[in-house]
CSV table of C-alpha atoms in Angstrom, one decimal:
chain,number,residue,atom,x,y,z
O,1,MET,CA,92.6,135.3,71.5
O,2,ILE,CA,94.2,138.3,69.7
O,3,ARG,CA,93.7,136.6,66.3
O,4,ARG,CA,90.0,135.9,67.2
O,5,GLU,CA,89.5,139.5,68.1
O,6,MET,CA,90.9,140.5,64.7
O,7,LEU,CA,88.5,138.1,63.0
O,8,ALA,CA,85.6,139.7,64.9
O,9,ASP,CA,86.6,143.1,63.5
O,10,GLY,CA,87.4,141.8,60.0
O,11,GLY,CA,89.6,139.2,58.4
O,12,ASN,CA,88.5,136.9,55.7
O,13,TYR,CA,86.3,133.8,55.9
O,14,GLU,CA,89.2,131.3,55.3
O,15,GLU,CA,91.1,132.8,58.2
O,16,PHE,CA,88.0,132.3,60.4
O,17,ILE,CA,87.6,128.7,59.3
O,18,GLU,CA,91.3,127.9,59.9
O,19,GLN,CA,91.2,129.3,63.4
O,20,LEU,CA,87.8,127.7,64.2
O,21,TYR,CA,89.0,124.2,63.2
O,22,ALA,CA,92.1,124.6,65.3
O,23,ASP,CA,89.9,125.5,68.3
O,24,ILE,CA,87.4,122.6,67.6
O,25,ASP,CA,90.3,120.2,67.4
O,26,GLU,CA,91.5,121.4,70.8
O,27,SER,CA,88.1,120.6,72.3
O,28,ILE,CA,88.1,117.2,70.5
O,29,TYR,CA,91.5,116.3,72.0
O,30,GLU,CA,90.2,117.2,75.5
O,31,LEU,CA,87.2,114.9,75.0
O,32,GLN,CA,89.4,112.1,73.8
O,33,ALA,CA,91.8,112.5,76.7
O,34,SER,CA,88.9,111.8,79.1
O,35,ARG,CA,87.0,109.2,77.1
O,36,GLU,CA,86.5,106.9,80.1
O,37,LEU,CA,84.3,109.6,81.6
O,38,ARG,CA,82.2,109.9,78.4
O,39,GLN,CA,80.6,106.5,78.2
O,40,ASN,CA,77.2,107.6,79.3
O,41,ASP,CA,77.2,111.0,77.7
O,42,THR,CA,74.4,111.8,75.2
O,43,GLU,CA,75.1,113.3,71.8
O,44,ASP,CA,73.8,116.7,73.0
O,45,ARG,CA,76.0,116.6,76.1
O,46,ILE,CA,79.2,116.1,74.0
O,47,SER,CA,78.2,118.8,71.6
O,48,LEU,CA,77.6,121.2,74.5
O,49,ASP,CA,81.0,120.6,75.9
O,50,ILE,CA,82.6,121.5,72.5
O,51,LEU,CA,80.5,124.6,72.4
O,52,VAL,CA,81.5,125.6,75.9
O,53,GLY,CA,85.1,125.4,74.8
O,54,LEU,CA,84.4,127.6,71.8
O,55,LYS,CA,82.6,130.2,73.9
O,56,ARG,CA,85.6,130.4,76.2
O,57,SER,CA,87.6,131.2,73.1
O,58,GLY,CA,85.4,134.1,72.3
O,59,TYR,CA,83.0,132.7,69.7
O,60,ASN,CA,79.2,133.1,69.8
O,61,ALA,CA,78.5,129.3,69.9
O,62,THR,CA,75.0,127.9,70.3
O,63,HIS,CA,73.2,124.6,70.3
O,64,ASP,CA,69.9,123.8,68.6
O,65,SER,CA,69.8,127.1,66.8
O,66,LYS,CA,67.0,127.7,64.2
O,67,THR,CA,68.7,128.0,60.8
O,68,GLY,CA,66.4,126.2,58.4
O,69,GLY,CA,66.0,123.6,61.2
O,70,HIS,CA,67.5,123.0,64.6
O,71,VAL,CA,71.2,122.6,63.9
O,72,ASP,CA,73.5,121.0,66.6
O,73,LEU,CA,76.3,123.6,66.4
O,74,ALA,CA,76.1,127.1,65.2
O,75,VAL,CA,79.2,129.3,65.5
O,76,ARG,CA,79.7,133.0,64.7
O,77,ILE,CA,82.3,135.6,65.2
O,78,GLY,CA,81.9,139.0,63.7
O,79,SER,CA,80.2,138.6,60.3
O,80,HIS,CA,81.5,135.0,59.8
O,81,SER,CA,79.4,131.9,60.5
O,82,TRP,CA,79.7,128.1,60.5
O,83,ILE,CA,77.3,125.2,61.2
O,84,GLY,CA,77.9,121.6,62.3
O,85,GLU,CA,75.8,118.5,62.7
O,86,ALA,CA,76.6,115.8,65.2
O,87,LYS,CA,75.8,112.1,65.3
O,88,LYS,CA,76.6,109.4,67.9
O,89,ASP,CA,77.7,106.0,66.7
O,90,GLY,CA,76.1,106.1,63.3
O,91,ASN,CA,73.4,107.7,61.1
O,92,PHE,CA,76.1,109.6,59.2
O,93,LYS,CA,74.1,109.9,56.0
O,94,GLU,CA,71.2,111.6,57.8
O,95,GLY,CA,73.6,114.2,59.3
O,96,PHE,CA,75.0,114.8,55.8
O,97,LEU,CA,71.6,115.3,54.3
O,98,GLN,CA,70.5,117.7,57.1
O,99,LEU,CA,73.7,119.7,56.5
O,100,THR,CA,73.3,119.9,52.7
O,101,SER,CA,69.6,120.1,52.2
O,102,ARG,CA,67.9,121.5,55.3
O,103,TYR,CA,70.2,123.9,57.3
O,104,VAL,CA,71.6,127.3,56.2
O,105,GLN,CA,74.3,129.4,57.8
O,106,ALA,CA,73.1,131.6,60.6
O,107,SER,CA,74.2,134.6,58.6
O,108,GLY,CA,72.2,133.6,55.6
O,109,ASN,CA,75.3,134.3,53.5
O,110,TYR,CA,76.1,131.6,51.0
O,111,SER,CA,79.7,132.8,50.7
O,112,HIS,CA,80.0,131.3,54.2
O,113,ASP,CA,80.5,128.0,52.4
O,114,GLN,CA,81.8,125.6,55.0
O,115,GLY,CA,80.3,123.3,57.7
O,116,GLY,CA,81.2,120.2,59.7
O,117,LEU,CA,80.0,116.7,60.5
O,118,LEU,CA,81.0,115.5,64.0
O,119,PHE,CA,80.7,111.7,64.6
O,120,TYR,CA,81.0,110.7,68.3
O,121,MET,CA,82.3,107.1,68.5
O,122,VAL,CA,81.4,105.9,72.0
O,123,LYS,CA,80.2,102.3,71.4
O,124,ARG,CA,82.1,101.7,68.1
O,125,ALA,CA,85.8,100.9,67.9
O,126,ASP,CA,88.2,101.7,65.1
O,127,ALA,CA,87.3,105.4,64.5
O,128,LEU,CA,89.6,105.7,61.6
O,129,GLY,CA,88.1,102.6,59.9
O,130,VAL,CA,84.6,104.1,60.4
O,131,LEU,CA,85.7,107.4,58.9
O,132,ASN,CA,87.3,105.7,55.9
O,133,ILE,CA,84.1,103.8,55.2
O,134,TRP,CA,82.2,107.1,55.2
O,135,ARG,CA,84.8,108.6,53.0
O,136,ARG,CA,84.5,105.8,50.4
O,137,GLN,CA,80.7,106.1,50.5
O,138,LEU,CA,81.0,109.8,49.6
O,139,MET,CA,83.5,109.1,46.8
O,140,ASN,CA,81.2,106.4,45.4
O,141,ASP,CA,78.5,109.0,45.3
O,142,GLY,CA,80.7,111.2,43.2
O,143,HIS,CA,82.0,113.7,45.8
O,144,SER,CA,85.6,114.7,45.9
O,145,CYS,CA,87.5,114.1,49.2
O,146,ILE,CA,90.7,115.7,50.5
O,147,ASP,CA,93.0,114.8,53.4
O,148,CYS,CA,93.1,117.0,56.5
O,149,ASN,CA,96.7,117.8,57.4
O,150,THR,CA,96.0,118.8,61.0
O,151,ASN,CA,93.8,116.1,62.3
O,152,LYS,CA,94.2,112.4,61.4
O,153,LEU,CA,90.6,111.6,62.2
O,154,ALA,CA,89.2,114.2,59.7
O,155,PHE,CA,88.9,114.9,56.0
O,156,TYR,CA,87.2,117.4,53.7
O,157,SER,CA,84.7,116.9,51.0
O,158,LYS,CA,83.0,119.2,48.4
O,159,HIS,CA,79.3,119.2,47.6
O,160,LYS,CA,76.5,121.3,46.1
O,161,LEU,CA,73.8,122.6,48.3
O,162,GLU,CA,70.3,121.4,47.4
O,163,GLY,CA,68.5,124.7,47.6
O,164,SER,CA,71.0,127.4,46.5
O,165,GLY,CA,73.0,125.3,44.1
O,166,THR,CA,76.2,126.8,45.6
O,167,ASP,CA,79.3,124.9,46.6
O,168,PHE,CA,79.8,123.7,50.2
O,169,LYS,CA,82.8,122.3,51.8
O,170,ILE,CA,82.3,119.8,54.7
O,171,ARG,CA,84.9,118.7,57.3
O,172,SER,CA,84.0,115.2,58.5
O,173,MET,CA,85.5,114.5,62.0
O,174,VAL,CA,85.3,111.4,64.1
O,175,ILE,CA,85.8,111.8,67.9
O,176,SER,CA,87.2,108.5,69.3
O,177,LEU,CA,85.5,108.0,72.7
O,178,TYR,CA,85.4,104.2,72.7
O,179,HIS,CA,86.7,102.8,76.0
O,180,GLN,CA,86.7,99.1,76.6
O,181,PRO,CA,90.1,98.2,78.2
O,182,LEU,CA,91.2,94.6,78.0
O,183,ASP,CA,93.9,94.5,80.7
O,184,LYS,CA,93.6,92.5,83.9
O,185,SER,CA,92.7,95.5,86.0
O,186,ALA,CA,89.8,96.3,83.7
O,187,ARG,CA,88.6,92.6,83.7
O,188,ASP,CA,88.7,92.6,87.6
O,189,SER,CA,86.7,95.8,87.7
O,190,ALA,CA,84.1,94.4,85.4
O,191,LYS,CA,83.8,91.3,87.6
O,192,ARG,CA,83.3,93.5,90.7
O,193,ARG,CA,80.6,95.5,89.0
O,194,ALA,CA,78.8,92.4,87.9
O,195,ALA,CA,79.0,90.9,91.4
O,196,LYS,CA,77.5,94.1,92.9
O,197,LYS,CA,74.6,94.0,90.4
O,198,ALA,CA,73.8,90.3,91.0
O,199,PRO,CA,72.6,90.6,94.6
O,200,MET,CA,70.4,93.6,93.6
O,201,LYS,CA,68.9,91.6,90.8
O,202,ASN,CA,68.2,88.5,93.0
O,203,SER,CA,66.7,90.8,95.7
O,204,ALA,CA,64.3,92.3,93.1
O,205,GLN,CA,63.3,88.9,91.9
O,206,LYS,CA,62.5,87.7,95.4
O,207,LYS,CA,60.3,90.8,96.1
O,208,SER,CA,58.4,90.2,92.9
O,209,THR,CA,57.6,86.7,94.0
């Protein structure tokens, strides 16, 4: 908290980004640790939980802020700002285009040259495989990509913003929330749920006749 207070009073933009990504990762790890409870969560609900964690850490973190459009995550502390776009189980390219051609930093300062893509994998397995496919797509399009040393399910890429022509660095992150256990206990639970639904379905059919 002390470091964040220092960033609010000063500090450079790189220090802000380093601390922010450490705090975002902590929120991601909390989500992944409770993935069985996230199966019915919407994209907005997951994003809001990340923002709540950032607010607790002292950031001004908002959802659906108007910064050239309605961006999913907008974070500020002191004079520093960052934006992020979230997608659930796909549509990555659309999120990328929104981040690089539509939205601008809440500060309007193009020296605030970093943002993030957060991909929530709820119905899709193999989060790392999905991330690597996205990385190859960016590289095939001519964008340079760099490993992230602090999160195995993240990497950095460099781009040019459509409007300003300035450089922009994006951190792509997948959040692995897929939960389809295959052990016997899970199979038995699935059978019990199916058995409970069957009488309800039969009853509804009888009423309709």
